[in-house]
Tab-separated table of C-alpha atoms in Angstrom:
chain	number	residue	atom	x	y	z
A	672	MET	CA	7.179	-9.856	-9.858
A	673	ILE	CA	10.496	-10.676	-8.221
A	674	GLU	CA	13.482	-10.374	-10.550
A	675	SER	CA	16.416	-12.717	-10.105
A	676	ARG	CA	19.897	-12.337	-11.512
A	677	VAL	CA	21.249	-15.124	-13.684
A	678	SER	CA	24.338	-16.620	-12.071
A	679	PRO	CA	27.174	-18.268	-14.000
A	680	ARG	CA	26.374	-21.801	-15.082
A	681	ARG	CA	27.785	-24.396	-12.725
A	682	ARG	CA	28.575	-28.029	-13.448
A	683	ARG	CA	25.887	-30.134	-11.797
A	684	ARG	CA	26.655	-33.280	-9.927
A	685	PRO	CA	25.092	-36.488	-11.312
A	686	GLY	CA	21.466	-36.730	-10.241
A	687	GLN	CA	21.263	-33.102	-9.076
A	688	ALA	CA	18.920	-32.078	-11.874
A	689	LEU	CA	16.662	-35.026	-11.138
A	690	ARG	CA	16.525	-34.208	-7.427
A	691	THR	CA	15.755	-30.543	-8.125
A	692	GLY	CA	13.011	-31.453	-10.551
A	693	ALA	CA	11.485	-33.893	-8.100
A	694	THR	CA	11.430	-31.250	-5.365
A	695	VAL	CA	9.669	-28.768	-7.629
A	696	LEU	CA	7.099	-31.340	-8.720
A	697	SER	CA	6.467	-32.417	-5.129
A	698	LEU	CA	5.941	-28.839	-4.007
A	699	ALA	CA	3.602	-28.184	-6.926
A	700	ALA	CA	1.515	-31.145	-5.808
A	701	VAL	CA	1.273	-29.784	-2.282
A	702	LEU	CA	0.586	-26.131	-3.031
A	703	THR	CA	-1.744	-24.245	-5.303
A	704	ALA	CA	-0.397	-20.720	-5.507
A	705	CYS	CA	-2.918	-18.010	-4.698
A	706	SER	CA	-5.642	-20.481	-5.537
A	707	GLY	CA	-9.131	-21.268	-4.389
A	708	ALA	CA	-8.766	-24.887	-5.390
A	709	SER	CA	-10.737	-26.985	-2.958
A	710	ALA	CA	-9.349	-29.806	-0.907
A	711	GLY	CA	-11.646	-32.058	1.033
A	712	PRO	CA	-11.179	-33.638	4.437
A	713	SER	CA	-8.173	-35.917	4.756
A	714	GLY	CA	-8.238	-39.641	5.211
A	715	GLY	CA	-11.914	-40.056	4.318
A	716	ASN	CA	-13.011	-39.242	7.860
A	717	SER	CA	-16.729	-38.504	7.634
A	718	ASN	CA	-16.720	-36.855	11.080
A	719	ILE	CA	-14.531	-34.004	9.873
A	720	VAL	CA	-16.835	-31.148	8.941
A	721	GLN	CA	-15.765	-28.975	6.058
A	722	GLY	CA	-17.576	-25.655	6.065
A	723	THR	CA	-18.279	-23.489	3.068
A	724	GLY	CA	-15.398	-21.417	1.770
A	725	GLN	CA	-12.880	-24.257	2.214
A	726	ILE	CA	-12.582	-24.012	6.001
A	727	THR	CA	-12.250	-27.396	7.700
A	728	HIS	CA	-12.843	-28.024	11.423
A	729	VAL	CA	-11.674	-31.235	13.099
A	730	PRO	CA	-13.202	-32.730	16.281
A	731	ALA	CA	-10.845	-32.823	19.266
A	732	GLY	CA	-10.353	-36.595	19.272
A	733	GLU	CA	-9.608	-36.907	15.561
A	734	ARG	CA	-6.890	-34.316	14.965
A	735	GLN	CA	-3.512	-34.945	13.396
A	736	PRO	CA	-0.299	-33.505	14.848
A	737	LEU	CA	1.443	-30.568	13.291
A	738	PRO	CA	4.840	-31.702	11.919
A	739	ASP	CA	7.956	-30.594	13.773
A	740	LEU	CA	8.822	-27.430	11.869
A	741	SER	CA	11.824	-25.271	12.625
A	742	GLY	CA	14.297	-23.071	10.827
A	743	GLU	CA	15.367	-19.523	10.245
A	744	THR	CA	12.921	-16.646	10.202
A	745	THR	CA	12.783	-13.851	7.646
A	746	GLU	CA	14.773	-11.841	10.214
A	747	GLY	CA	17.520	-14.467	10.377
A	748	GLU	CA	16.624	-15.826	13.813
A	749	GLU	CA	16.081	-19.471	14.760
A	750	LEU	CA	12.497	-20.548	15.467
A	751	ASP	CA	11.060	-23.917	16.495
A	752	LEU	CA	7.290	-24.422	16.514
A	753	ALA	CA	7.696	-26.987	19.297
A	754	ASP	CA	8.294	-24.020	21.602
A	755	TYR	CA	4.676	-22.956	21.034
A	756	ARG	CA	3.258	-26.209	22.389
A	757	GLY	CA	0.865	-25.666	25.281
A	758	GLY	CA	-0.877	-22.698	23.716
A	759	ILE	CA	-3.018	-22.071	20.662
A	760	LEU	CA	-0.986	-21.423	17.529
A	761	VAL	CA	-2.230	-19.879	14.280
A	762	LEU	CA	0.061	-20.755	11.374
A	763	ASN	CA	-0.330	-18.728	8.174
A	764	VAL	CA	1.331	-19.651	4.877
A	765	TRP	CA	1.922	-16.608	2.705
A	766	GLY	CA	4.091	-14.834	0.149
A	767	SER	CA	4.698	-11.155	-0.413
A	768	TRP	CA	3.979	-11.697	-4.131
A	769	CYS	CA	0.492	-13.084	-3.412
A	770	ALA	CA	-2.381	-10.584	-3.760
A	771	PRO	CA	-4.818	-12.598	-1.553
A	772	CYS	CA	-2.112	-12.682	1.131
A	773	ARG	CA	-1.941	-8.904	1.058
A	774	ALA	CA	-5.726	-8.736	1.268
A	775	GLU	CA	-5.945	-10.865	4.418
A	776	ALA	CA	-2.863	-9.450	6.168
A	777	PRO	CA	-4.707	-6.648	8.041
A	778	ASN	CA	-7.213	-9.209	9.352
A	779	LEU	CA	-4.459	-11.469	10.660
A	780	VAL	CA	-2.729	-8.533	12.332
A	781	THR	CA	-5.930	-7.328	14.012
A	782	VAL	CA	-6.853	-10.754	15.390
A	783	ALA	CA	-3.276	-11.510	16.461
A	784	GLU	CA	-3.164	-8.312	18.497
A	785	ASP	CA	-6.665	-8.786	19.935
A	786	LEU	CA	-6.113	-12.394	21.053
A	787	ALA	CA	-2.568	-12.050	22.363
A	788	GLU	CA	-3.918	-11.611	25.909
A	789	ASP	CA	-5.772	-14.929	25.517
A	790	GLY	CA	-2.514	-16.703	24.792
A	791	VAL	CA	-3.108	-17.145	21.062
A	792	GLN	CA	0.169	-16.876	19.172
A	793	PHE	CA	0.715	-16.399	15.434
A	794	VAL	CA	3.559	-17.544	13.197
A	795	GLY	CA	3.875	-17.278	9.436
A	796	ILE	CA	5.572	-19.468	6.869
A	797	ASN	CA	6.842	-17.258	4.085
A	798	THR	CA	7.201	-19.249	0.872
A	799	ARG	CA	8.393	-18.671	-2.686
A	800	ASP	CA	9.928	-15.311	-1.853
A	801	LEU	CA	13.409	-15.546	-3.376
A	802	ASP	CA	14.659	-12.693	-1.210
A	803	ALA	CA	13.788	-12.414	2.485
A	804	ALA	CA	13.894	-8.635	2.094
A	805	ASN	CA	10.596	-8.841	0.221
A	806	ALA	CA	9.015	-10.600	3.190
A	807	ARG	CA	10.419	-8.055	5.616
A	808	SER	CA	9.015	-5.204	3.513
A	809	PHE	CA	5.617	-6.930	3.584
A	810	ASP	CA	5.719	-7.196	7.384
A	811	GLU	CA	6.697	-3.564	7.727
A	812	ARG	CA	3.979	-2.408	5.348
A	813	PHE	CA	1.211	-4.232	7.208
A	814	GLY	CA	2.625	-3.964	10.732
A	815	VAL	CA	2.852	-7.721	11.205
A	816	PRO	CA	3.800	-8.288	14.880
A	817	TYR	CA	4.713	-11.987	14.682
A	818	PRO	CA	7.626	-13.890	13.097
A	819	SER	CA	7.637	-15.977	9.931
A	820	LEU	CA	9.766	-18.962	9.058
A	821	TYR	CA	11.549	-18.326	5.765
A	822	ASP	CA	10.805	-21.190	3.368
A	823	PRO	CA	11.540	-20.010	-0.189
A	824	SER	CA	11.729	-23.511	-1.669
A	825	GLY	CA	8.763	-24.967	0.242
A	826	LYS	CA	10.815	-27.593	2.074
A	827	LEU	CA	8.975	-27.008	5.355
A	828	LEU	CA	5.617	-27.464	3.664
A	829	LEU	CA	6.745	-30.789	2.228
A	830	GLN	CA	7.154	-32.087	5.793
A	831	PHE	CA	3.381	-32.440	6.110
A	832	PRO	CA	2.613	-36.147	5.591
A	833	LYS	CA	0.779	-37.145	2.439
A	834	GLY	CA	-2.960	-37.271	3.102
A	835	SER	CA	-2.741	-35.042	6.176
A	836	LEU	CA	-4.616	-31.811	6.743
A	837	ASN	CA	-1.861	-29.808	5.078
A	838	PRO	CA	-1.754	-26.257	3.731
A	839	GLN	CA	-2.508	-26.892	0.066
A	840	ALA	CA	-2.872	-23.315	-1.114
A	841	ILE	CA	-1.334	-19.899	-0.695
A	842	PRO	CA	-2.585	-18.394	1.496
A	843	SER	CA	-3.486	-21.154	3.936
A	844	THR	CA	-4.086	-20.912	7.664
A	845	LEU	CA	-3.936	-23.636	10.310
A	846	VAL	CA	-5.227	-23.394	13.876
A	847	VAL	CA	-3.243	-25.682	16.165
A	848	ASP	CA	-4.542	-26.683	19.606
A	849	PRO	CA	-2.421	-26.668	22.797
A	850	GLU	CA	-1.556	-30.363	22.282
A	851	GLY	CA	0.031	-29.519	18.932
A	852	ASN	CA	-2.763	-30.957	16.794
A	853	ILE	CA	-4.387	-29.264	13.809
A	854	ALA	CA	-7.892	-28.157	14.790
A	855	ALA	CA	-8.824	-26.152	11.707
A	856	ARG	CA	-7.562	-25.395	8.221
A	857	ALA	CA	-8.513	-22.611	5.827
A	858	LEU	CA	-7.529	-22.792	2.173
A	859	LYS	CA	-8.494	-19.222	1.375
A	860	PRO	CA	-7.757	-15.633	2.342
A	861	LEU	CA	-9.632	-15.056	5.592
A	862	THR	CA	-11.834	-12.232	6.711
A	863	GLU	CA	-11.476	-11.148	10.306
A	864	GLU	CA	-14.770	-12.852	11.153
A	865	GLU	CA	-13.735	-16.137	9.517
A	866	LEU	CA	-10.424	-16.162	11.356
A	867	ARG	CA	-12.063	-15.531	14.705
A	868	SER	CA	-14.631	-18.252	14.001
A	869	ALA	CA	-11.822	-20.740	13.353
A	870	ILE	CA	-9.995	-19.872	16.576
A	871	GLU	CA	-12.869	-19.414	19.030
A	872	PRO	CA	-13.890	-23.111	19.343
A	873	VAL	CA	-10.294	-24.013	20.218
A	874	LEU	CA	-10.176	-21.177	22.748
A	875	ALA	CA	-13.402	-22.510	24.292
A	876	GLU	CA	-11.891	-26.014	24.506
A	877	ALA	CA	-8.782	-24.664	26.220
A	878	ALA	CA	-10.859	-22.669	28.673
A	879	GLY	CA	-12.942	-25.732	29.517
A	880	THR	CA	-9.820	-27.794	30.132
A	881	THR	CA	-8.421	-25.134	32.423
A	882	GLU	CA	-11.602	-24.989	34.490
A	883	LYS	CA	-11.640	-28.750	35.165
């Protein structure tokens, strides 16, 4: 559990408490912390196939775009996901405090290293860690080779439109195709095999496009 020091009480501006409460409630609606709570396909699209274990695959012509997400990483550097457009991106939402995130971390690291030569890139979104040092310790412990956007309050996650194929749990993983559209979503900690199975169809699509 992360301990936080109590700071001196400050006078709040009118409406500040209401805005803070609304943000917390909105984030709670989006995320289920370390949960296996299911979430079905978005928008009532019957052509979206949701596999067992809360992994959803979306046909190429029916995918929704990943929101424009950018900010500071856990290392204090600027990162913009738009720079990853043109290649396959795996986006993992995690927290150092989350036991399922720790369980899947070695699988993410293995697949990230194995598929780097195929142009598959990984980025994390670290959320609800009140101190970025906790996230950096996590990365060091598991040898995570890719960066993570630092999102302690969940503001980046709230940029996913309501009803979209958003990351509704921690951990969550999205596979984004070269056009910047979400091709798959997992609302569970992934085994190495599950992660590869989510990425491989998008790799096959990209290879087919290249050959044409």
